[in-house]
PDB file of C-alpha atoms in Angstrom:
ATOM      1  CA  MET A   1       3.665   9.471 -19.469  1.00 74.00           C
ATOM      2  CA  PRO A   2       1.682  11.744 -18.054  1.00 85.00           C
ATOM      3  CA  THR A   3       2.882  13.985 -14.666  1.00 93.00           C
ATOM      4  CA  THR A   4      -0.472  13.677 -12.954  1.00 95.00           C
ATOM      5  CA  MET A   5      -2.743  10.956 -11.821  1.00 94.00           C
ATOM      6  CA  ARG A   6      -6.270  10.887 -10.355  1.00 92.00           C
ATOM      7  CA  ALA A   7      -6.492   8.982  -6.891  1.00 89.00           C
ATOM      8  CA  ALA A   8      -9.269   8.132  -4.494  1.00 87.00           C
ATOM      9  CA  ARG A   9      -7.838   9.646  -1.051  1.00 89.00           C
ATOM     10  CA  MET A  10      -8.718   9.550   2.319  1.00 88.00           C
ATOM     11  CA  HIS A  11      -8.028  12.824   4.220  1.00 92.00           C
ATOM     12  CA  ALA A  12      -9.395  12.375   7.588  1.00 90.00           C
ATOM     13  CA  VAL A  13     -10.568   9.328   9.578  1.00 85.00           C
ATOM     14  CA  GLY A  14     -14.579   9.047   9.091  1.00 84.00           C
ATOM     15  CA  ALA A  15     -14.670  11.448   6.410  1.00 87.00           C
ATOM     16  CA  PRO A  16     -15.493  10.337   2.677  1.00 87.00           C
ATOM     17  CA  MET A  17     -12.723   9.802   0.394  1.00 87.00           C
ATOM     18  CA  SER A  18     -12.225  12.280  -2.582  1.00 92.00           C
ATOM     19  CA  ILE A  19     -10.976  11.974  -6.083  1.00 94.00           C
ATOM     20  CA  ASP A  20      -7.689  14.337  -6.038  1.00 96.00           C
ATOM     21  CA  THR A  21      -5.218  14.788  -9.043  1.00 97.00           C
ATOM     22  CA  ILE A  22      -1.727  14.206  -7.852  1.00 96.00           C
ATOM     23  CA  PRO A  23       1.617  13.929  -9.192  1.00 96.00           C
ATOM     24  CA  VAL A  24       2.802  10.444 -10.517  1.00 95.00           C
ATOM     25  CA  PRO A  25       5.387   9.563  -8.195  1.00 92.00           C
ATOM     26  CA  LYS A  26       9.023   9.094  -9.572  1.00 93.00           C
ATOM     27  CA  PRO A  27      10.588   5.682  -8.953  1.00 93.00           C
ATOM     28  CA  GLY A  28      13.496   5.319  -6.925  1.00 93.00           C
ATOM     29  CA  SER A  29      16.406   3.112  -8.210  1.00 95.00           C
ATOM     30  CA  THR A  30      14.941  -0.418  -6.717  1.00 93.00           C
ATOM     31  CA  ASP A  31      11.254   0.626  -7.452  1.00 93.00           C
ATOM     32  CA  VAL A  32       8.776  -0.349 -10.359  1.00 95.00           C
ATOM     33  CA  LEU A  33       6.236   2.436 -11.236  1.00 96.00           C
ATOM     34  CA  VAL A  34       2.989   0.536 -12.460  1.00 95.00           C
ATOM     35  CA  GLN A  35       0.023   2.405 -14.404  1.00 95.00           C
ATOM     36  CA  VAL A  36      -2.539   1.144 -12.628  1.00 93.00           C
ATOM     37  CA  LYS A  37      -5.473  -0.288 -14.922  1.00 94.00           C
ATOM     38  CA  ALA A  38      -7.631  -2.184 -12.275  1.00 93.00           C
ATOM     39  CA  CYS A  39      -7.831  -2.212  -8.502  1.00 89.00           C
ATOM     40  CA  GLY A  40      -9.877  -3.881  -5.807  1.00 84.00           C
ATOM     41  CA  MET A  41     -11.544  -2.200  -2.644  1.00 79.00           C
ATOM     42  CA  VAL A  42     -12.458  -4.177   0.529  1.00 77.00           C
ATOM     43  CA  PRO A  43     -16.387  -4.248   0.222  1.00 79.00           C
ATOM     44  CA  ASN A  44     -16.905  -2.537   3.539  1.00 80.00           C
ATOM     45  CA  LEU A  45     -13.810  -0.240   3.103  1.00 79.00           C
ATOM     46  CA  GLY A  46     -15.785   2.897   4.482  1.00 79.00           C
ATOM     47  CA  ASN A  47     -16.757   1.175   7.495  1.00 82.00           C
ATOM     48  CA  VAL A  48     -12.975  -0.283   8.474  1.00 80.00           C
ATOM     49  CA  LEU A  49     -11.446   3.097   7.941  1.00 80.00           C
ATOM     50  CA  ALA A  50     -14.285   4.825   9.814  1.00 83.00           C
ATOM     51  CA  ASN A  51     -13.577   2.805  13.112  1.00 86.00           C
ATOM     52  CA  TRP A  52     -10.116   1.377  12.711  1.00 81.00           C
ATOM     53  CA  THR A  53      -8.870   3.952  14.918  1.00 83.00           C
ATOM     54  CA  LYS A  54     -11.347   2.715  17.622  1.00 87.00           C
ATOM     55  CA  TRP A  55     -11.257  -0.858  17.028  1.00 88.00           C
ATOM     56  CA  PHE A  56      -7.151  -1.386  16.663  1.00 82.00           C
ATOM     57  CA  PRO A  57      -5.855   1.765  18.199  1.00 82.00           C
ATOM     58  CA  HIS A  58      -2.274  -0.167  18.482  1.00 78.00           C
ATOM     59  CA  LEU A  59      -2.413  -0.826  14.602  1.00 75.00           C
ATOM     60  CA  PRO A  60      -1.852   2.207  12.160  1.00 72.00           C
ATOM     61  CA  LEU A  61      -3.486   3.600   9.121  1.00 74.00           C
ATOM     62  CA  PRO A  62      -1.190   5.092   6.708  1.00 77.00           C
ATOM     63  CA  ARG A  63      -0.334   8.723   7.288  1.00 81.00           C
ATOM     64  CA  LEU A  64      -3.155  10.608   5.776  1.00 87.00           C
ATOM     65  CA  PRO A  65      -4.092  11.688   2.835  1.00 92.00           C
ATOM     66  CA  ALA A  66      -3.765   7.930   1.778  1.00 86.00           C
ATOM     67  CA  ILE A  67      -4.689   6.047  -1.204  1.00 86.00           C
ATOM     68  CA  PHE A  68      -6.491   2.695  -0.646  1.00 81.00           C
ATOM     69  CA  GLY A  69      -7.020  -0.275  -3.079  1.00 80.00           C
ATOM     70  CA  LEU A  70      -5.587  -3.703  -2.827  1.00 81.00           C
ATOM     71  CA  ASP A  71      -4.842  -6.012  -5.699  1.00 87.00           C
ATOM     72  CA  PRO A  72      -3.638  -3.629  -8.402  1.00 91.00           C
ATOM     73  CA  ALA A  73      -3.009  -4.925 -11.640  1.00 96.00           C
ATOM     74  CA  GLY A  74      -1.434  -2.869 -14.654  1.00 96.00           C
ATOM     75  CA  VAL A  75       1.545  -2.244 -16.918  1.00 97.00           C
ATOM     76  CA  VAL A  76       5.091  -1.336 -15.730  1.00 97.00           C
ATOM     77  CA  ALA A  77       5.557   2.148 -16.617  1.00 96.00           C
ATOM     78  CA  GLU A  78       9.071   2.796 -15.496  1.00 96.00           C
ATOM     79  CA  VAL A  79      11.711   0.710 -13.796  1.00 97.00           C
ATOM     80  CA  GLY A  80      14.574   1.838 -11.590  1.00 96.00           C
ATOM     81  CA  ALA A  81      18.150   1.544 -12.488  1.00 96.00           C
ATOM     82  CA  GLN A  82      18.939  -1.634 -10.021  1.00 97.00           C
ATOM     83  CA  VAL A  83      15.659  -3.362 -11.189  1.00 96.00           C
ATOM     84  CA  ILE A  84      16.142  -6.555 -12.953  1.00 95.00           C
ATOM     85  CA  GLY A  85      13.493  -8.896 -14.667  1.00 95.00           C
ATOM     86  CA  VAL A  86      10.968  -6.232 -15.186  1.00 96.00           C
ATOM     87  CA  LYS A  87      10.796  -4.313 -18.252  1.00 97.00           C
ATOM     88  CA  PRO A  88       8.293  -1.214 -19.185  1.00 97.00           C
ATOM     89  CA  GLY A  89       5.120  -2.418 -20.978  1.00 98.00           C
ATOM     90  CA  GLU A  90       4.721  -5.608 -18.757  1.00 98.00           C
ATOM     91  CA  ARG A  91       1.440  -6.499 -17.452  1.00 98.00           C
ATOM     92  CA  VAL A  92       1.969  -7.053 -13.926  1.00 97.00           C
ATOM     93  CA  TYR A  93      -0.034  -7.655 -10.567  1.00 96.00           C
ATOM     94  CA  VAL A  94       1.123  -5.860  -7.497  1.00 92.00           C
ATOM     95  CA  ASN A  95       1.051  -8.473  -4.191  1.00 88.00           C
ATOM     96  CA  PRO A  96      -0.043  -5.875  -1.337  1.00 85.00           C
ATOM     97  CA  LEU A  97       1.309  -7.943   1.223  1.00 87.00           C
ATOM     98  CA  ARG A  98       4.392  -6.202   2.758  1.00 87.00           C
ATOM     99  CA  SER A  99       6.774  -7.149   5.778  1.00 91.00           C
ATOM    100  CA  CYS A 100      10.596  -6.513   6.292  1.00 90.00           C
ATOM    101  CA  GLY A 101      11.735  -9.914   4.959  1.00 90.00           C
ATOM    102  CA  ALA A 102      14.831  -9.904   7.503  1.00 94.00           C
ATOM    103  CA  CYS A 103      13.317 -10.941  11.045  1.00 94.00           C
ATOM    104  CA  GLN A 104      13.047 -14.692  12.105  1.00 96.00           C
ATOM    105  CA  MET A 105       9.228 -14.499  11.076  1.00 94.00           C
ATOM    106  CA  CYS A 106       9.878 -13.783   7.621  1.00 94.00           C
ATOM    107  CA  GLN A 107      12.565 -15.850   7.281  1.00 96.00           C
ATOM    108  CA  ALA A 108      10.460 -19.021   8.485  1.00 97.00           C
ATOM    109  CA  GLY A 109       7.864 -17.964   5.940  1.00 94.00           C
ATOM    110  CA  GLU A 110       5.645 -16.572   8.251  1.00 94.00           C
ATOM    111  CA  ARG A 111       5.437 -12.906   7.077  1.00 90.00           C
ATOM    112  CA  THR A 112       1.711 -12.032   8.769  1.00 88.00           C
ATOM    113  CA  ARG A 113       3.799 -12.620  12.118  1.00 91.00           C
ATOM    114  CA  CYS A 114       6.247  -9.884  11.261  1.00 92.00           C
ATOM    115  CA  ARG A 115       5.978  -6.770  13.234  1.00 89.00           C
ATOM    116  CA  TYR A 116       5.880  -4.724  10.252  1.00 90.00           C
ATOM    117  CA  PHE A 117       3.379  -6.436   8.608  1.00 89.00           C
ATOM    118  CA  THR A 118       0.911  -4.515   6.249  1.00 85.00           C
ATOM    119  CA  PHE A 119      -1.380  -4.370   3.132  1.00 80.00           C
ATOM    120  CA  THR A 120      -0.249  -1.527   1.073  1.00 75.00           C
ATOM    121  CA  GLY A 121      -3.151   0.526   0.224  1.00 66.00           C
ATOM    122  CA  SER A 122      -5.160  -0.506   3.386  1.00 68.00           C
ATOM    123  CA  PHE A 123      -3.780  -0.953   6.782  1.00 73.00           C
ATOM    124  CA  GLY A 124      -1.189  -2.335   8.929  1.00 78.00           C
ATOM    125  CA  PHE A 125      -1.268  -5.406  11.072  1.00 80.00           C
ATOM    126  CA  GLY A 126       2.003  -4.672  12.879  1.00 77.00           C
ATOM    127  CA  PRO A 127       2.750  -2.450  15.351  1.00 77.00           C
ATOM    128  CA  ASP A 128       5.685  -0.874  13.345  1.00 84.00           C
ATOM    129  CA  ALA A 129       3.747  -1.394  10.005  1.00 82.00           C
ATOM    130  CA  GLN A 130       4.245   2.761   9.454  1.00 78.00           C
ATOM    131  CA  GLU A 131       7.835   2.169   8.628  1.00 82.00           C
ATOM    132  CA  ILE A 132       6.717  -0.210   5.669  1.00 78.00           C
ATOM    133  CA  TYR A 133       4.362   2.537   4.544  1.00 73.00           C
ATOM    134  CA  ASP A 134       7.228   5.414   4.678  1.00 74.00           C
ATOM    135  CA  LEU A 135       9.577   3.341   2.475  1.00 69.00           C
TER     136      LEU A 135
END
């Protein structure tokens, strides 16, 4: 497994993204590390990101520099010690929807109404989305 990877990252709102070489993350005990083979981008992502803080000042972008991209697909590279049902070498799709999973909205199946709701690799839709980014 390589120790570095290339990633398109935004360093400042309104600035172009750059292709950076960064360390491959180390999975924690409940994490799955996926070697991404394909990933989508919102067609107007540059415009959205350049204006997000003006249009939606109450909703966070992830801390910068940030990697953006939705719907990644790839191959499982590593799994944490507590992960069950997923093995290295398996092909996977990574659902970008993230929420707390425990609040009343999540328990009712309405994850998009969770205060923490976010699209990993994109932006937050809930006021506390930064907490999901920080996990």
